[in-house]
Short mmCIF file of C-alpha atoms in Angstrom, two decimals:
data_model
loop_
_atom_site.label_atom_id
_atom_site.label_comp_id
_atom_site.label_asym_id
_atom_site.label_seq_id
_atom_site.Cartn_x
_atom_site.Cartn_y
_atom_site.Cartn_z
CA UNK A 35 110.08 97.01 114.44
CA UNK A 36 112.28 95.12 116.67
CA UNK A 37 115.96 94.86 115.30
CA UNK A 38 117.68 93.04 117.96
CA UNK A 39 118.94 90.69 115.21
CA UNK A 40 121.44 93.06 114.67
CA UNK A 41 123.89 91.48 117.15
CA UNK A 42 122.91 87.51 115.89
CA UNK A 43 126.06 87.46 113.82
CA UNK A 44 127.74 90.75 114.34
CA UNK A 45 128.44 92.90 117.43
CA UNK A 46 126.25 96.14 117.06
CA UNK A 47 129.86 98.12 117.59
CA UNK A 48 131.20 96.19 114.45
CA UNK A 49 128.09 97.24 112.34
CA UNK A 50 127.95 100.52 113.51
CA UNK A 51 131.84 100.48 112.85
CA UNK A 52 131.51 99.85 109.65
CA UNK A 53 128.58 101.49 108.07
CA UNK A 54 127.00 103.82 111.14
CA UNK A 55 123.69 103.94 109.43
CA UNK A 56 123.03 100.91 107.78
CA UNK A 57 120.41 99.07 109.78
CA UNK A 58 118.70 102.86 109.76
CA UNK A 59 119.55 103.04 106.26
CA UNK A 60 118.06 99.40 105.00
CA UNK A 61 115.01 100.30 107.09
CA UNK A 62 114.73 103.78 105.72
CA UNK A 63 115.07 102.11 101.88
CA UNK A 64 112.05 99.36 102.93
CA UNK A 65 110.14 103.04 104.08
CA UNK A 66 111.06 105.58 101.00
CA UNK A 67 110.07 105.26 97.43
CA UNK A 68 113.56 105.31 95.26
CA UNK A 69 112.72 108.92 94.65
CA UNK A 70 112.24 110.06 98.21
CA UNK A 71 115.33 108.21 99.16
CA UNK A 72 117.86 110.04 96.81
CA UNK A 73 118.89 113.05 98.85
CA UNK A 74 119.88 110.24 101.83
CA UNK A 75 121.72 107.97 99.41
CA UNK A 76 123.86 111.10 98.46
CA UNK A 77 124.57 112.24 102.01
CA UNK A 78 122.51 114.40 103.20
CA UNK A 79 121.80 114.83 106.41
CA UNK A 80 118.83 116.29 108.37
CA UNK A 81 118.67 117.66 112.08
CA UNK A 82 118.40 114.99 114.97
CA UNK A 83 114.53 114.29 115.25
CA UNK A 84 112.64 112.83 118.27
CA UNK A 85 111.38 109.29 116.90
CA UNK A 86 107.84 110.39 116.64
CA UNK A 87 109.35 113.47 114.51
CA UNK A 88 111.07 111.13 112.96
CA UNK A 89 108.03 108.41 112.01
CA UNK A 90 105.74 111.95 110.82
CA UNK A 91 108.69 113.15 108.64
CA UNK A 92 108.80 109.79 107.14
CA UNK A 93 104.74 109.34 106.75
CA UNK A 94 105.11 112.65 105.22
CA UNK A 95 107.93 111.66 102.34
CA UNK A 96 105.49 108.33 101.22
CA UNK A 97 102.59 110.77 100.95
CA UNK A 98 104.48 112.94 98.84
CA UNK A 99 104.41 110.36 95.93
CA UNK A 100 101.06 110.93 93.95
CA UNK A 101 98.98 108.32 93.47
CA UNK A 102 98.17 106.70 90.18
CA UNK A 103 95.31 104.82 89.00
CA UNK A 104 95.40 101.68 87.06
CA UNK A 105 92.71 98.76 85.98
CA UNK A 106 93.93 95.66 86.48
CA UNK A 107 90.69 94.07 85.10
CA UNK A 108 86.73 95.16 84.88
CA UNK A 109 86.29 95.61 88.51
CA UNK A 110 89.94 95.31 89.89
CA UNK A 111 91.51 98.44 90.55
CA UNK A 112 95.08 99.03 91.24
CA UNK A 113 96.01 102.80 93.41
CA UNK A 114 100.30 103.03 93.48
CA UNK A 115 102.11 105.46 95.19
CA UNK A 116 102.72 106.72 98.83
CA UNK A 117 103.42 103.41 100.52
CA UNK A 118 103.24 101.06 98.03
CA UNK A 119 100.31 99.62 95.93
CA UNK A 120 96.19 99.44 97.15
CA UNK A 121 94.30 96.82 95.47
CA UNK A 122 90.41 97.36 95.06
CA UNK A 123 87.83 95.26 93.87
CA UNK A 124 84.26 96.74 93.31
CA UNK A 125 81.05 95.57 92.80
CA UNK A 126 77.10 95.83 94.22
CA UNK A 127 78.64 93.14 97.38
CA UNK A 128 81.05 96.24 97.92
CA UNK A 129 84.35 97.27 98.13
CA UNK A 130 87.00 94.58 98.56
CA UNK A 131 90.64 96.80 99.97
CA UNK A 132 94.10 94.88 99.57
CA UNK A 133 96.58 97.60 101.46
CA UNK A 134 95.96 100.75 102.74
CA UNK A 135 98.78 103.41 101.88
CA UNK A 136 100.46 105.10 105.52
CA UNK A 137 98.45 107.50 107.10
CA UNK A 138 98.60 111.02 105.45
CA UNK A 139 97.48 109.45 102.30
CA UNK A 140 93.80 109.26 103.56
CA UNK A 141 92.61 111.61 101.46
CA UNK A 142 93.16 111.05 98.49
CA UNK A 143 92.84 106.96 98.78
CA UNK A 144 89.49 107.95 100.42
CA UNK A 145 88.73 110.32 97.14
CA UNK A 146 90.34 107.27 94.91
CA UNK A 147 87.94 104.77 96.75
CA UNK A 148 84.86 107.39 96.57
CA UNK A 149 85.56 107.46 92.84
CA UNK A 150 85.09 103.93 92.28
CA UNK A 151 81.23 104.20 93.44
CA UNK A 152 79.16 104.80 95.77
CA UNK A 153 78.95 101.03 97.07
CA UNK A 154 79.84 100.44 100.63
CA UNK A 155 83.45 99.34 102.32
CA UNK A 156 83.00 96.16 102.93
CA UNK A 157 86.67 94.48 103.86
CA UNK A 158 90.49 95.67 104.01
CA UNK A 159 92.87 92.77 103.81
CA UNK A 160 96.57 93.35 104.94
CA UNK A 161 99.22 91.71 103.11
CA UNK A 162 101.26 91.75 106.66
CA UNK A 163 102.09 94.20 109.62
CA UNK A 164 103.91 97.03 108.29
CA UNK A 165 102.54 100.51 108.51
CA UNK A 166 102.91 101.26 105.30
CA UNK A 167 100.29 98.38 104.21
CA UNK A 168 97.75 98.88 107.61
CA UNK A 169 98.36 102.67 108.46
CA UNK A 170 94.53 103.90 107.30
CA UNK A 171 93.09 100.50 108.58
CA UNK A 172 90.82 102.16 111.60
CA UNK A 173 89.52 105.09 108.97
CA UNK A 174 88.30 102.14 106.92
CA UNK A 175 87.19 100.30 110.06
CA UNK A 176 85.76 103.49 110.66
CA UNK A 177 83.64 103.72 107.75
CA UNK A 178 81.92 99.99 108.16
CA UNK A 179 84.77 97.62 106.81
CA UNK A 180 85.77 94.29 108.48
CA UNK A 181 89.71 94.09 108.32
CA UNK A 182 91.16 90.78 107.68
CA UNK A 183 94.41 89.46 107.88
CA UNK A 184 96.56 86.74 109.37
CA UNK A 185 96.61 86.73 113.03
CA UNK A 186 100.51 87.16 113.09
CA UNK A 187 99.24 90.51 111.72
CA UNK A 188 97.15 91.38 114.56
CA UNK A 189 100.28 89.67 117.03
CA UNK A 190 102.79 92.28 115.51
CA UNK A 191 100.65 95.17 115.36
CA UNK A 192 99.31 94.93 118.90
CA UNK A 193 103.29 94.62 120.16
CA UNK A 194 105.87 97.82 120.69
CA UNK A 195 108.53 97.98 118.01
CA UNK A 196 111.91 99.70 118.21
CA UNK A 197 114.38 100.60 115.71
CA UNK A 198 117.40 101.38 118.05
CA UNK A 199 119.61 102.93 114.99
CA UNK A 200 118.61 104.74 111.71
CA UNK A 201 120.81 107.62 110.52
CA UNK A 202 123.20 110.10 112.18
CA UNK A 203 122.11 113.70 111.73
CA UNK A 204 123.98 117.05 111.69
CA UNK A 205 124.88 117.17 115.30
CA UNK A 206 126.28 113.47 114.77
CA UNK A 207 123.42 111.86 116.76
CA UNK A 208 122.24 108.89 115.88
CA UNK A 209 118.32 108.57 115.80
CA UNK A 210 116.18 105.87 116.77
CA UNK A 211 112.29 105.01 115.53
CA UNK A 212 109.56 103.67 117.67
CA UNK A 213 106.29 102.24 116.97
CA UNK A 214 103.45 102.08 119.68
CA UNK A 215 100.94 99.20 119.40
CA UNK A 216 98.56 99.79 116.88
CA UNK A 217 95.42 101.17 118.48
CA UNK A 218 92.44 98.66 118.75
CA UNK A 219 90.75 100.03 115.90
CA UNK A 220 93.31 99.62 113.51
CA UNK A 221 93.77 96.02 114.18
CA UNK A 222 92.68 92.97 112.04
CA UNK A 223 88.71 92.15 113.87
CA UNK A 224 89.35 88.95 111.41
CA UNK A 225 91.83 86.92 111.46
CA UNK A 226 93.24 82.90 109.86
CA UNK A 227 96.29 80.67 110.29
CA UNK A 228 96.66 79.29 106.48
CA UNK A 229 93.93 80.29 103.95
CA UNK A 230 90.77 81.84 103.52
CA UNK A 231 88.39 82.15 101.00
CA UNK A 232 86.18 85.04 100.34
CA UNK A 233 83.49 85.23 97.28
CA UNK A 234 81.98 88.54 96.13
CA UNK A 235 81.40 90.61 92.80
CA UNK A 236 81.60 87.80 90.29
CA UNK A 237 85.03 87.01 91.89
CA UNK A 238 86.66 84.67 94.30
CA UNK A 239 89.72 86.08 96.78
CA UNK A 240 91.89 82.72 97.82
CA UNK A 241 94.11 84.26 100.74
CA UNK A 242 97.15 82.27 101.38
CA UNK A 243 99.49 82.65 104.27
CA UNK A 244 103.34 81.74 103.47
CA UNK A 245 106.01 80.29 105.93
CA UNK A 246 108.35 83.41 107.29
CA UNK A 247 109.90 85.36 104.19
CA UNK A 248 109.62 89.29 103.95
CA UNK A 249 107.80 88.67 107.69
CA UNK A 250 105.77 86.00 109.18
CA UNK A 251 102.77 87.64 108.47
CA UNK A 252 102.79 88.08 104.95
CA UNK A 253 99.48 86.56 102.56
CA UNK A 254 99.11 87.17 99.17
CA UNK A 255 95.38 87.40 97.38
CA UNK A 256 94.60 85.77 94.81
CA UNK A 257 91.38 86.94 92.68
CA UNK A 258 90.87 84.16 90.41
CA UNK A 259 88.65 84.80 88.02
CA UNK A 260 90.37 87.92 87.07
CA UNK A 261 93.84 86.59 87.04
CA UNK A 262 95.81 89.02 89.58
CA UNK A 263 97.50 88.06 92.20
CA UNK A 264 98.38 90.88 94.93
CA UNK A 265 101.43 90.03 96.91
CA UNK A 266 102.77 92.41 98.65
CA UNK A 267 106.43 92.52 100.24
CA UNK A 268 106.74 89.03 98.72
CA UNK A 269 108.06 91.10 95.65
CA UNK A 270 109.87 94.25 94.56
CA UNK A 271 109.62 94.64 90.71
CA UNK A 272 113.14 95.43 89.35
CA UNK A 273 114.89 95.95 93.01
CA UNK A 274 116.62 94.89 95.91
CA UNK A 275 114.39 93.80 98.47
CA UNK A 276 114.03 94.46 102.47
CA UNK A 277 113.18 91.61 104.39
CA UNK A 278 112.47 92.14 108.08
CA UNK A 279 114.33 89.65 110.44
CA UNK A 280 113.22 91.37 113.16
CA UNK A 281 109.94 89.72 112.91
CA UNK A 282 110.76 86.70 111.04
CA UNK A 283 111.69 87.31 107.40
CA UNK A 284 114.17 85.37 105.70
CA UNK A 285 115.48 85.01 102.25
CA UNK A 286 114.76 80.96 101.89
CA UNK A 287 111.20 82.26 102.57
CA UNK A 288 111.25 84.76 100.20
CA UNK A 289 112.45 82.26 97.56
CA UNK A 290 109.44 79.88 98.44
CA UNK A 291 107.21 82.34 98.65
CA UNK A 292 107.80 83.37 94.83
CA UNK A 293 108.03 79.60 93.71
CA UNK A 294 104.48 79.45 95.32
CA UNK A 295 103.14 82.29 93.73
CA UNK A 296 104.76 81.17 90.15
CA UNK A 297 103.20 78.10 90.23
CA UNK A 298 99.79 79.64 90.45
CA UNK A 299 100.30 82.29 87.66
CA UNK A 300 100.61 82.10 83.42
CA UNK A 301 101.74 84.53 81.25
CA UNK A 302 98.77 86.62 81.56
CA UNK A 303 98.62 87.26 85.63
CA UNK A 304 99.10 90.48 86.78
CA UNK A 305 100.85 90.32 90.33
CA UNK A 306 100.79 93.60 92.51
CA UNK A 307 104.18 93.61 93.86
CA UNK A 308 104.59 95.91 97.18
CA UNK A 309 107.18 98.25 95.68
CA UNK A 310 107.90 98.73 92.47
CA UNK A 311 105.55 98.70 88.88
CA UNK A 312 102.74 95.88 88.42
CA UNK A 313 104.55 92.98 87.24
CA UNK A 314 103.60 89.67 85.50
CA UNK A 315 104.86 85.77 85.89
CA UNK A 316 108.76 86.86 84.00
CA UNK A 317 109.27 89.28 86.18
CA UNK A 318 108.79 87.41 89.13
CA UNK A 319 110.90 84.74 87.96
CA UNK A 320 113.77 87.06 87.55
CA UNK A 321 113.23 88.28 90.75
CA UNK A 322 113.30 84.63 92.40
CA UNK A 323 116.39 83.66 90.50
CA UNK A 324 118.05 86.88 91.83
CA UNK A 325 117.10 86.08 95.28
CA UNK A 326 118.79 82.35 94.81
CA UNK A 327 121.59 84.21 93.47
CA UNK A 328 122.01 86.57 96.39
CA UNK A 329 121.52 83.82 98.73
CA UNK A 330 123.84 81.04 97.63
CA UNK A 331 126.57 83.86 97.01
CA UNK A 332 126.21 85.44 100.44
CA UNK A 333 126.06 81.79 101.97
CA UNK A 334 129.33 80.86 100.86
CA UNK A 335 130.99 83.99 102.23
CA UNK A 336 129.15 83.04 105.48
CA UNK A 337 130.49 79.89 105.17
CA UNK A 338 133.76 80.52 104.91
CA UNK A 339 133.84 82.82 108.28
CA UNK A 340 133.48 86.19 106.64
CA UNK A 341 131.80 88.91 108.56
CA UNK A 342 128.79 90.45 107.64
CA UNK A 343 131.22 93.75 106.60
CA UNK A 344 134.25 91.28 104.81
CA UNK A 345 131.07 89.72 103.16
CA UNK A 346 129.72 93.14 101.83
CA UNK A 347 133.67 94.24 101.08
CA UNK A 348 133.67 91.34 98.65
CA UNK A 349 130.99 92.48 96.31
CA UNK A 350 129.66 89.95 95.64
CA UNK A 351 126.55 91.52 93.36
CA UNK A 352 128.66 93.64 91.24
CA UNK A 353 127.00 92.24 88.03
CA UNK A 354 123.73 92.72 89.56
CA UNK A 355 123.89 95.81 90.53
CA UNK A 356 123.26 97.83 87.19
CA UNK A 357 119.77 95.72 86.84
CA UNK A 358 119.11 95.29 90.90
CA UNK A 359 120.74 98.46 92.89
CA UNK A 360 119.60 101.26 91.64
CA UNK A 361 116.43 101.08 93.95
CA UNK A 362 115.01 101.55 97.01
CA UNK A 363 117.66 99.05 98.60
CA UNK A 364 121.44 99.38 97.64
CA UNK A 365 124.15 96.41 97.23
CA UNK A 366 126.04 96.63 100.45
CA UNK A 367 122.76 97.26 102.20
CA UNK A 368 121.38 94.25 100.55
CA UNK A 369 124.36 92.24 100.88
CA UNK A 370 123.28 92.46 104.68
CA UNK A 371 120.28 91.89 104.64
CA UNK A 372 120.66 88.34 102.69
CA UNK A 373 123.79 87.97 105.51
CA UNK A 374 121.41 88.33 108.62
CA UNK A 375 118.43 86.78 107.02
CA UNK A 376 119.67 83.27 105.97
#
């Protein structure tokens, strides 16, 4: 993932100055699970890995977290756990896959799937580009599904991404992460600009593209009849959020994004944030008003000609914090994020 925005409104020297890890670190929070990221929160630091290493031992950490099953309605099924959240709807038209886990969870969301029935793979749809949504997309190709997702998808997984920066390890190195281009068979063979509309199973699946927020790629999927919405990075239930400027994310996008999705939901939708438990239409209105929050408080620190660092020396989320930071994404980190993404 391309972090060049580093140096939009800081010098790399002054960020690295000031908190050597905390591009790597921000990243690293979007990648771990709260309880995978502990031991690097407290310190701890591991030998100097090559980035491939680096993306394996990182793979390895999501698939550590066990997945859990959940019903979301008769024939909505919700898998949580290394890398997020897998939607499934099942029926005799097939299986209908929202998310895909990161790679070394194959197994057992192939055994989770296999579970459901013996009805055939029919599509994967892909919230947006990350790995940890698309990583199993070409074993589900593999097995007869068409994946669909917006084509800034298919544009950001067919490009090289770098992260120049993500921690410093024990010989005081700092190490860097690299993603090739996706291989052909993991990209999207489908692809739209604003919406699309699939019907199957009793159910109808309205997929909505969003202006740039956590990326520009991100959709949400909404499965009307049942009343869930599945939204990806659009929302992380009950923490601090990573948006990617790198490839277009940015907190006024985030806010829209939720006032979208709230104006489509009552107080009986289910919505399937990215990170984080399954929430409902409260929850996501906290969330939004914490975003606003973040942003209008970081804005007038930006403003007034503070630095990203005098900005996150200010603390400006200190009664947020006990609700918000005790996440996947901590207060100076997100501070920074809100700095570089507004």
């Amino acid at each position: 993932m391309k972090f060049n925005f580093l140096q939009k409104q800081t010098s790399r020297r002054e960020m690295l100055r000031g908190s050597a890890t905390l591009a790597g670190s921000a990243f690293l929070a979007h990648l771990f699970p709260a309880r995978s990221v502990c031991a690097f929160a407290t310190g701890y630091r591991e030998p100097a890995l090559s980035p491939a290493a680096l993306l394996a031992s990182m793979r390895a950490k999501f698939n550590a977290v066990p997945m859990e099953t959940q019903k979301l309605a008769g024939n909505i099924t919700m898998f949580d756990g290394p890398g997020g959240a897998v939607v499934v709807l099942n029926g005799p038209d097939g299986k209908f896959v929202v998310d895909t886990f990161v790679a070394p969870a194959w197994p057992k969301l192939k055994e989770g799937l296999d579970g459901l029935g013996s009805e055939p793979l029919k599509y994967v749809i892909d919230t947006h580009w990350h790995f940890d949504h698309t990583d199993n997309n070409a074993h589900l190709h593999a097995t007869g599904a068409t994946i669909l997702a917006h084509e800034n998808t298919t544009k950001r997984m067919s490009e090289p991404h770098d992260l120049p920066v993500l921690y410093r390890g024990a010989d005081g190195v700092l190490a860097g992460l690299h993603f090739d281009p996706s291989p052909t068979e993991a990209l999207p063979q489908q692809t739209f600009a604003s919406s699309y509309k699939l019907q199957a199973n009793g159910e109808i699946l309205e997929l909505q593209h969003v202006a740039p927020a956590h990326t520009d790629s991100d959709i949400y999927v909404h499965f009307r009849n049942a009343n869930v919405i599945s939204i990806g990075d659009l929302f992380f239930n009950g923490m601090y959020p990573y948006i990617d400027p790198g490839t277009g994310g940015t907190i006024s996008g985030m806010i829209a994004a939720a006032d979208k999705i709230l104006s489509l939901a009552d107080n009986d939708t289910k919505i399937v944030a990215g990170h984080g438990p399954l929430g409902n239409k409260a929850d996501l209105t906290t969330f939004r008003d914490m975003l606003v929050t973040s942003r209008d408080r970081v804005q007038k620190l930006k403003s007034a000609g503070k630095s990203a660092l005098e900005a996150v020396a200010e603390k400006p989320f200190a009664d947020l914090d006990p609700i918000w930071g005790n996440g996947i994404v901590n207060a100076d980190q997100w501070v920074q994020i809100v700095y570089l993404t507004l």
